[in-house]
GROMACS .gro file of C-alpha atoms in nm:
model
  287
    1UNK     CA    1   0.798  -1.332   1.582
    2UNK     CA    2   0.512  -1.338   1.862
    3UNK     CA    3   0.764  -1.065   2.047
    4UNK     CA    4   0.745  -0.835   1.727
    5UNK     CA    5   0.387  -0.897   1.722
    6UNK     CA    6   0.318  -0.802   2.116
    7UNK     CA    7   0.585  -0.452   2.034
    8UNK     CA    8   0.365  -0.381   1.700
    9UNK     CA    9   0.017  -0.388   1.881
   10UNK     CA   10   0.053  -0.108   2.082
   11UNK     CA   11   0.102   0.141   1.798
   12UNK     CA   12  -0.198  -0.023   1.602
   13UNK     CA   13  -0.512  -0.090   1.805
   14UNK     CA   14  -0.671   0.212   1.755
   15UNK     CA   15  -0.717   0.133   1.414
   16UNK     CA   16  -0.875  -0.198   1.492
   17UNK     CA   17  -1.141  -0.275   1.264
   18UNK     CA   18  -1.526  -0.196   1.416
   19UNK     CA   19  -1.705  -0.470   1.160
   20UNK     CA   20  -1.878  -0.713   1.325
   21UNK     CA   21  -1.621  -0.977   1.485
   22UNK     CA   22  -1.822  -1.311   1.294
   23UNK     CA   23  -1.881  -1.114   0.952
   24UNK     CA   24  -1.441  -1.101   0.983
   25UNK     CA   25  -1.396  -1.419   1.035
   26UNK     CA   26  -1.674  -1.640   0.861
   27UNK     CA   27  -1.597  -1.814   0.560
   28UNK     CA   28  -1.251  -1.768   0.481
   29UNK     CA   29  -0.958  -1.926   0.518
   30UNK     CA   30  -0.691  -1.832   0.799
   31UNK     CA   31  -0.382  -1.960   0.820
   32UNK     CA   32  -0.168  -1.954   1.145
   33UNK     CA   33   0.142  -1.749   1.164
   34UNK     CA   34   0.414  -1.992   1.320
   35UNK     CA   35   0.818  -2.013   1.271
   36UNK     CA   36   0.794  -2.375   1.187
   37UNK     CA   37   0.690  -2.561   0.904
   38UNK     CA   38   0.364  -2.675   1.028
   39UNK     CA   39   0.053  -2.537   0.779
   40UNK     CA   40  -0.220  -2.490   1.003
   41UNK     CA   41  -0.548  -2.358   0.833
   42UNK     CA   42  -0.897  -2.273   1.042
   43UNK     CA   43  -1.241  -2.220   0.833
   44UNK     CA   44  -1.468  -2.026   1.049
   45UNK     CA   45  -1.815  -2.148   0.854
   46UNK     CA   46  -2.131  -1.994   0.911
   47UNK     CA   47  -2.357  -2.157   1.151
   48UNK     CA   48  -2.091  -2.263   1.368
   49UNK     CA   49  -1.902  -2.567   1.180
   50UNK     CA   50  -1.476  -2.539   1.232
   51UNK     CA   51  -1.264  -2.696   1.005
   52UNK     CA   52  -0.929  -2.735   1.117
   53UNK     CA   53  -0.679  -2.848   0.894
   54UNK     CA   54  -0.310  -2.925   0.982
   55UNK     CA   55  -0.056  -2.998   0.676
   56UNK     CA   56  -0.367  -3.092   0.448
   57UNK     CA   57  -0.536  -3.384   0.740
   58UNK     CA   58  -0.870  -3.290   0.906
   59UNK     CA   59  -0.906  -3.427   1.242
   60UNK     CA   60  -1.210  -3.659   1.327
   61UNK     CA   61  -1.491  -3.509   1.557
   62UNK     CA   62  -1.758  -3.250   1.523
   63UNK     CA   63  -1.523  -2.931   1.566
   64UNK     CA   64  -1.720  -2.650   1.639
   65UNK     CA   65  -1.677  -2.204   1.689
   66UNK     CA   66  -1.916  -1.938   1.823
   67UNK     CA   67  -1.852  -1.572   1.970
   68UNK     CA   68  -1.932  -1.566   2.351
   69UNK     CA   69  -2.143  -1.268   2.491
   70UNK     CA   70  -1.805  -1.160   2.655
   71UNK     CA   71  -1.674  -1.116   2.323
   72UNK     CA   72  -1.427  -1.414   2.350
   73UNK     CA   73  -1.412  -1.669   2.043
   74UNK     CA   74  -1.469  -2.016   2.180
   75UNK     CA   75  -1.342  -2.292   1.964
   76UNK     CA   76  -1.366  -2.683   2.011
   77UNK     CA   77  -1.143  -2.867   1.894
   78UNK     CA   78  -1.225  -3.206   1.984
   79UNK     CA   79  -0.974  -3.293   2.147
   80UNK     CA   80  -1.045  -2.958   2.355
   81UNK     CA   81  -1.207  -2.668   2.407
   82UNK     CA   82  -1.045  -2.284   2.429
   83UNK     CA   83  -1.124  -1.950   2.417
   84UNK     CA   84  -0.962  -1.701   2.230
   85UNK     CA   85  -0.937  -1.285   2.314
   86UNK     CA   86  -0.921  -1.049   2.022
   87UNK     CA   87  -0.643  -0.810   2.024
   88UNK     CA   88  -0.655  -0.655   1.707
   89UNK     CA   89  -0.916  -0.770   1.442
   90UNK     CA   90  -0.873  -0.682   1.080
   91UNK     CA   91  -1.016  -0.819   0.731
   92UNK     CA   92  -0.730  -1.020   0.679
   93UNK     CA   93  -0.518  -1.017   0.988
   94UNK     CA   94  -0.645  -1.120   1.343
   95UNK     CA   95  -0.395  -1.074   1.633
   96UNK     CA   96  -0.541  -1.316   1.954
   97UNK     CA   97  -0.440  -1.490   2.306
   98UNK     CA   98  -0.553  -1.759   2.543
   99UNK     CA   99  -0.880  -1.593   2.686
  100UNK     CA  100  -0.812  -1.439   3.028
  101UNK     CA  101  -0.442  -1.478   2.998
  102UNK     CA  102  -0.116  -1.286   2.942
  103UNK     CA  103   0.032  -1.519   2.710
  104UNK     CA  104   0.219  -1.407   2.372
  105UNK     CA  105  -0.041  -1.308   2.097
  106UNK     CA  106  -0.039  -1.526   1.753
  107UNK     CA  107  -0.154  -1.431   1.446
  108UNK     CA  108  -0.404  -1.602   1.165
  109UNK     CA  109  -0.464  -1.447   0.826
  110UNK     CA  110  -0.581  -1.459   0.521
  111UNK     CA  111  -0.331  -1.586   0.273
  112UNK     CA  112  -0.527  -1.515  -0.009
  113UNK     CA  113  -0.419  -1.173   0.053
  114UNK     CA  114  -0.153  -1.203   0.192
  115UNK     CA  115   0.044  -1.477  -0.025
  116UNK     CA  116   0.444  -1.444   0.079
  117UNK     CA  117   0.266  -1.480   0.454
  118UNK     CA  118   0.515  -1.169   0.576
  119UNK     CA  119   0.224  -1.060   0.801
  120UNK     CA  120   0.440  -0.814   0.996
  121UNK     CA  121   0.562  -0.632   0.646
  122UNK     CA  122   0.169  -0.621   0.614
  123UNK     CA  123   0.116  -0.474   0.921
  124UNK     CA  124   0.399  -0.212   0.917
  125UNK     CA  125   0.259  -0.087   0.537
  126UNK     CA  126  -0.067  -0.101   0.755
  127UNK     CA  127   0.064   0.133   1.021
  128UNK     CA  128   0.260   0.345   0.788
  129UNK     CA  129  -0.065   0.433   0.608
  130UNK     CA  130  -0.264   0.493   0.852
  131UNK     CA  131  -0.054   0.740   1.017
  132UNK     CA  132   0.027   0.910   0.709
  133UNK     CA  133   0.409   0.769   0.772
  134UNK     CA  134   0.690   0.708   0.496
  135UNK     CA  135   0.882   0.364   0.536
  136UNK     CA  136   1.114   0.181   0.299
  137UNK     CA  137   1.151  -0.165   0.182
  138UNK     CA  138   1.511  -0.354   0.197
  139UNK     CA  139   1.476  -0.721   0.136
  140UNK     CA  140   1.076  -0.771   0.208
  141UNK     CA  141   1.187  -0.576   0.522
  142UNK     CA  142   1.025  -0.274   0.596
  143UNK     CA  143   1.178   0.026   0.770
  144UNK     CA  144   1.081   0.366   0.914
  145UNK     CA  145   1.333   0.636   0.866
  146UNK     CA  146   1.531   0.632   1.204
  147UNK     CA  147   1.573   0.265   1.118
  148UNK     CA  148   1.693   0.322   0.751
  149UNK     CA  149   2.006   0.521   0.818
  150UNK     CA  150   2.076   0.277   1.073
  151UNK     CA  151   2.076  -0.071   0.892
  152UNK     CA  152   2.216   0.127   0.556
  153UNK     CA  153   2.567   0.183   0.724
  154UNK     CA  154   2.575  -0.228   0.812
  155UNK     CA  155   2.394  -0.458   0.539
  156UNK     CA  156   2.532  -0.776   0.589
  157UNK     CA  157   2.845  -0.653   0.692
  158UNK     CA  158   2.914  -0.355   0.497
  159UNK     CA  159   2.740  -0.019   0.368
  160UNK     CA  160   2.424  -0.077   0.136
  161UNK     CA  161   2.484   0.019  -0.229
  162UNK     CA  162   2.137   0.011  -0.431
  163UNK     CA  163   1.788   0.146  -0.457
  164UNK     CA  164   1.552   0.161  -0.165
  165UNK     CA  165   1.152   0.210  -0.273
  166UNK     CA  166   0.939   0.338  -0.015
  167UNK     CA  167   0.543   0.311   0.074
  168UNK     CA  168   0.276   0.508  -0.165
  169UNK     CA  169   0.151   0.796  -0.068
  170UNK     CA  170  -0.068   1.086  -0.144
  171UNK     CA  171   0.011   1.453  -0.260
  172UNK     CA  172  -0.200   1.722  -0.349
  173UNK     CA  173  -0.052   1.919  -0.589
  174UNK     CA  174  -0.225   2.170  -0.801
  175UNK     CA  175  -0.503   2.023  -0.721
  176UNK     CA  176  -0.364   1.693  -0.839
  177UNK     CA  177  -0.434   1.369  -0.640
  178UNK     CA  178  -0.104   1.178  -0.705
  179UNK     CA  179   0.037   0.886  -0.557
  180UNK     CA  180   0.419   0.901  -0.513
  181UNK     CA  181   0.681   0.629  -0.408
  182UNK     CA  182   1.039   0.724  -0.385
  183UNK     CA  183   1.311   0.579  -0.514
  184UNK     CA  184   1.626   0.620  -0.342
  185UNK     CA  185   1.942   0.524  -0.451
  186UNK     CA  186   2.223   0.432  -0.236
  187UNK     CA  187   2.605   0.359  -0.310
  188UNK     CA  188   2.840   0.295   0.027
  189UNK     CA  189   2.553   0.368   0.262
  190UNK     CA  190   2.508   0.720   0.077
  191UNK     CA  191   2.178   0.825  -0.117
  192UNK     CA  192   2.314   0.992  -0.398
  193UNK     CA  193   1.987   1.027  -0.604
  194UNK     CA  194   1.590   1.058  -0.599
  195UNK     CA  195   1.376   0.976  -0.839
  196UNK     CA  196   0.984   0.896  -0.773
  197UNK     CA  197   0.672   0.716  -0.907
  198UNK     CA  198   0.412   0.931  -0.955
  199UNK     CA  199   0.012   0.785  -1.082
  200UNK     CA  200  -0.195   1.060  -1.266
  201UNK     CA  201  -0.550   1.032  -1.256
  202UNK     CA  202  -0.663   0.934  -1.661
  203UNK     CA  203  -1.016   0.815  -1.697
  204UNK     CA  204  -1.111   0.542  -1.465
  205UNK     CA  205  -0.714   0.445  -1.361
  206UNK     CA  206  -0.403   0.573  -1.320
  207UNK     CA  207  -0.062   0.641  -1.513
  208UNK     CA  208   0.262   0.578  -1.362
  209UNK     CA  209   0.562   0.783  -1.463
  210UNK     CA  210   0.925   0.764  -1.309
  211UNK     CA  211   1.022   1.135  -1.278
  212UNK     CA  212   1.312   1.363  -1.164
  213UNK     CA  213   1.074   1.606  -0.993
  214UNK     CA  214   0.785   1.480  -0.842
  215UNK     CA  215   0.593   1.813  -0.908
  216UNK     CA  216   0.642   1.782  -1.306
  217UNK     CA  217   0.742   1.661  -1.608
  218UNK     CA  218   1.067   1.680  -1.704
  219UNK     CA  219   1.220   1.533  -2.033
  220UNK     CA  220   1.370   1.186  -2.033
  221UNK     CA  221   1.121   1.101  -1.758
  222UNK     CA  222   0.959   0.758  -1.840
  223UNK     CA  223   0.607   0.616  -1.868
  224UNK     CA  224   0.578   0.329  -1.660
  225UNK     CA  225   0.280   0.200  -1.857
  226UNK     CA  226   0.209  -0.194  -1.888
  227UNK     CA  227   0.153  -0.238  -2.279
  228UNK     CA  228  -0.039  -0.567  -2.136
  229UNK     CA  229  -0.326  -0.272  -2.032
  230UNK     CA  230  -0.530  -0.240  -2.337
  231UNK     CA  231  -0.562   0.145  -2.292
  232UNK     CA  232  -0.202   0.169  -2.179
  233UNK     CA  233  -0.086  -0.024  -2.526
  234UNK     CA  234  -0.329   0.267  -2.704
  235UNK     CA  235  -0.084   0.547  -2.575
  236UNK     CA  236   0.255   0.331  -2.593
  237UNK     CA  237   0.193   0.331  -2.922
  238UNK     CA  238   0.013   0.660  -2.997
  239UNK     CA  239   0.375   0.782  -2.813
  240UNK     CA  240   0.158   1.069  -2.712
  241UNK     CA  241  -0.023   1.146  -2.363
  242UNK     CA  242  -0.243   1.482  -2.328
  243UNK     CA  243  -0.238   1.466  -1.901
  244UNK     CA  244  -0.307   1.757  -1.676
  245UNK     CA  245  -0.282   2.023  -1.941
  246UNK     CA  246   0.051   1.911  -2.091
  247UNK     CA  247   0.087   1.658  -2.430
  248UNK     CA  248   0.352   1.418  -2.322
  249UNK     CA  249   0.542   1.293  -2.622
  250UNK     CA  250   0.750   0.980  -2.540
  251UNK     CA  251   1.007   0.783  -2.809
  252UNK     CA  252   1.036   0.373  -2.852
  253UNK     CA  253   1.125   0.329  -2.498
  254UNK     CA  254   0.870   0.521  -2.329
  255UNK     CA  255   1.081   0.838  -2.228
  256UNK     CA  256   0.985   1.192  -2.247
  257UNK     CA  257   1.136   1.343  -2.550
  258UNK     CA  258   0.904   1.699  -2.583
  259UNK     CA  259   0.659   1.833  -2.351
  260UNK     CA  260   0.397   2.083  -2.437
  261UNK     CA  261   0.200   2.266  -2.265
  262UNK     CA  262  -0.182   2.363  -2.313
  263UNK     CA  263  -0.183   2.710  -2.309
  264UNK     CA  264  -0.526   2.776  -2.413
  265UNK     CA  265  -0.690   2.872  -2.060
  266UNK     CA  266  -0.402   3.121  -2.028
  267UNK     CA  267  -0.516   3.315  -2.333
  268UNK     CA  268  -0.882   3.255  -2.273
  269UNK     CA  269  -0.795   3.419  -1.942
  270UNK     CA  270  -0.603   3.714  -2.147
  271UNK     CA  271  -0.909   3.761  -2.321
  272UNK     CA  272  -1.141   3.813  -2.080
  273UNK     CA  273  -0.889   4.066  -1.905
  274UNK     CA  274  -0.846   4.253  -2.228
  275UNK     CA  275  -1.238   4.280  -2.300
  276UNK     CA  276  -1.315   4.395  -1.938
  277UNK     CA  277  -1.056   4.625  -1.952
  278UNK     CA  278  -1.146   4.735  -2.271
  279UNK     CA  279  -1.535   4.785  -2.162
  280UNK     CA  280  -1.407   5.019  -1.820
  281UNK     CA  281  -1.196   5.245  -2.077
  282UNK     CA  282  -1.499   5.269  -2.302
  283UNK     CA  283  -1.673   5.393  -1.972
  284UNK     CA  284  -1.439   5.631  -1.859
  285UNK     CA  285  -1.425   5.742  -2.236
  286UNK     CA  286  -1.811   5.819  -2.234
  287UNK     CA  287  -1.817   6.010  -1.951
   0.00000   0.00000   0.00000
């Protein structure tokens, strides 16, 4: 784990966070990333109070924390007293060593964001969105694409057969701002279809829709919506969607049955062809 961590850092410390080190830190709860089953958990409170809690029992003493003028965290512990350099500082992931030393970095973060604790799948989606890079998930593991087609031909012994989902990302089409994720499906270590997620804009959140093509509507592509949504449960049952100049028409199960497009700005454009034209032959007719 720490040896992931130290071959991770590298690729991500430019995008180290510039907030204020104690507005990170203060008043939340970190938890330490470790490969046993120790839970160790440090509040950082404001005004310089540490709580340090290991599987649920508080040590005794007047554990304390404050932020050195070298930039170093210093932390007493009671039963001693360290300081801590900051290798990578983010709202919920901090990546630190023993101050002044080349020892392995560790990792505390917040769990309350990041609840199955797989910090480095957090930090990878991190990466990958930050440098505008698509990765894949197998198994809560998360690959980039050299590594895909190299654990797909050996997954747990034999080629991977079943569908791969990659990160979210943006695309600009038509002047669209869509989110995509792509769904890959794989049989004997071959991808033998695409499909895709793609959010629309509506109002003040998005609709997802599995497609064929992620440019457009095709029919028996589905609408993804959760009829738990209020507004969502409005169009599930309405079974129609007006979205980027089409009417989406969907049956009982949410699939596209009839798609029509709006083709009012078309003629509206006609019409103001036909009328200038019309108003330059008048001209040339008059003179």
């Amino acid at each position: 784990m720490q040896n992931y961590i130290s071959n991770l850092l590298p690729r991500i410390l430019s995008y180290s966070s510039r907030l204020s080190k104690e507005e990170l830190i203060v008043d939340k709860i970190f938890h330490l990333l470790n490969d046993n089953n120790d839970i160790h958990q440090y509040t950082f409170l404001r005004g310089g109070e540490l709580v340090l809690s290991i599987n649920g029992k508080i040590p005794s003493g007047n554990l304390s924390w404050r932020l050195l003028p070298t930039g170093q965290l210093f932390i007493d512990r009671g039963k001693d007293r360290i300081t801590l350099d900051f290798d990578f500082l983010h709202p919920e992931v901090l990546i630190m060593k023993m101050g002044g030393t080349q020892e392995l970095p560790f990792v505390i973060f917040n769990k309350s964001e990041i609840p199955d604790s797989n910090v480095i799948k957090y930090l990878k989606l991190f990466e990958a969105k930050k440098t505008s890079t698509k990765v894949y998930e197998i198994n809560e593991t998360i690959y980039n694409q050299i590594e895909l087609e190299e654990v797909l031909l050996n997954v747990n012994g034999k080629p991977f057969s079943g569908e791969i989902l990659s990160n979210e990302y943006e695309l600009d089409s038509y002047n669209r701002e869509l989110l995509i994720q792509d769904i890959l499906h794989y049989n004997d270590g071959k991808c033998i279809k695409t499909e895709y997620i793609v959010k629309y804009k509506w109002d003040n959140f998005r609709l997802p829709f599995k497609q064929t093509d992620k440019y457009q509507f095709t029919i028996g592509d589905k609408f993804l919506g959760d009829s738990s949504n209020s507004q969502m449960k409005f169009l599930i049952n309405r079974k129609e969607i007006y979205i980027d100049g089409e009417t989406i028409y969907l049956d009982d199960k949410q699939t596209i049955i009839k798609i029509k497009k709006d083709r009012s700005v078309e003629y509206l454009l006609i019409g103001v062809v036909l009328i200038i034209a019309g108003l330059i032959l008048a001209g040339l007719l008059s003179n």
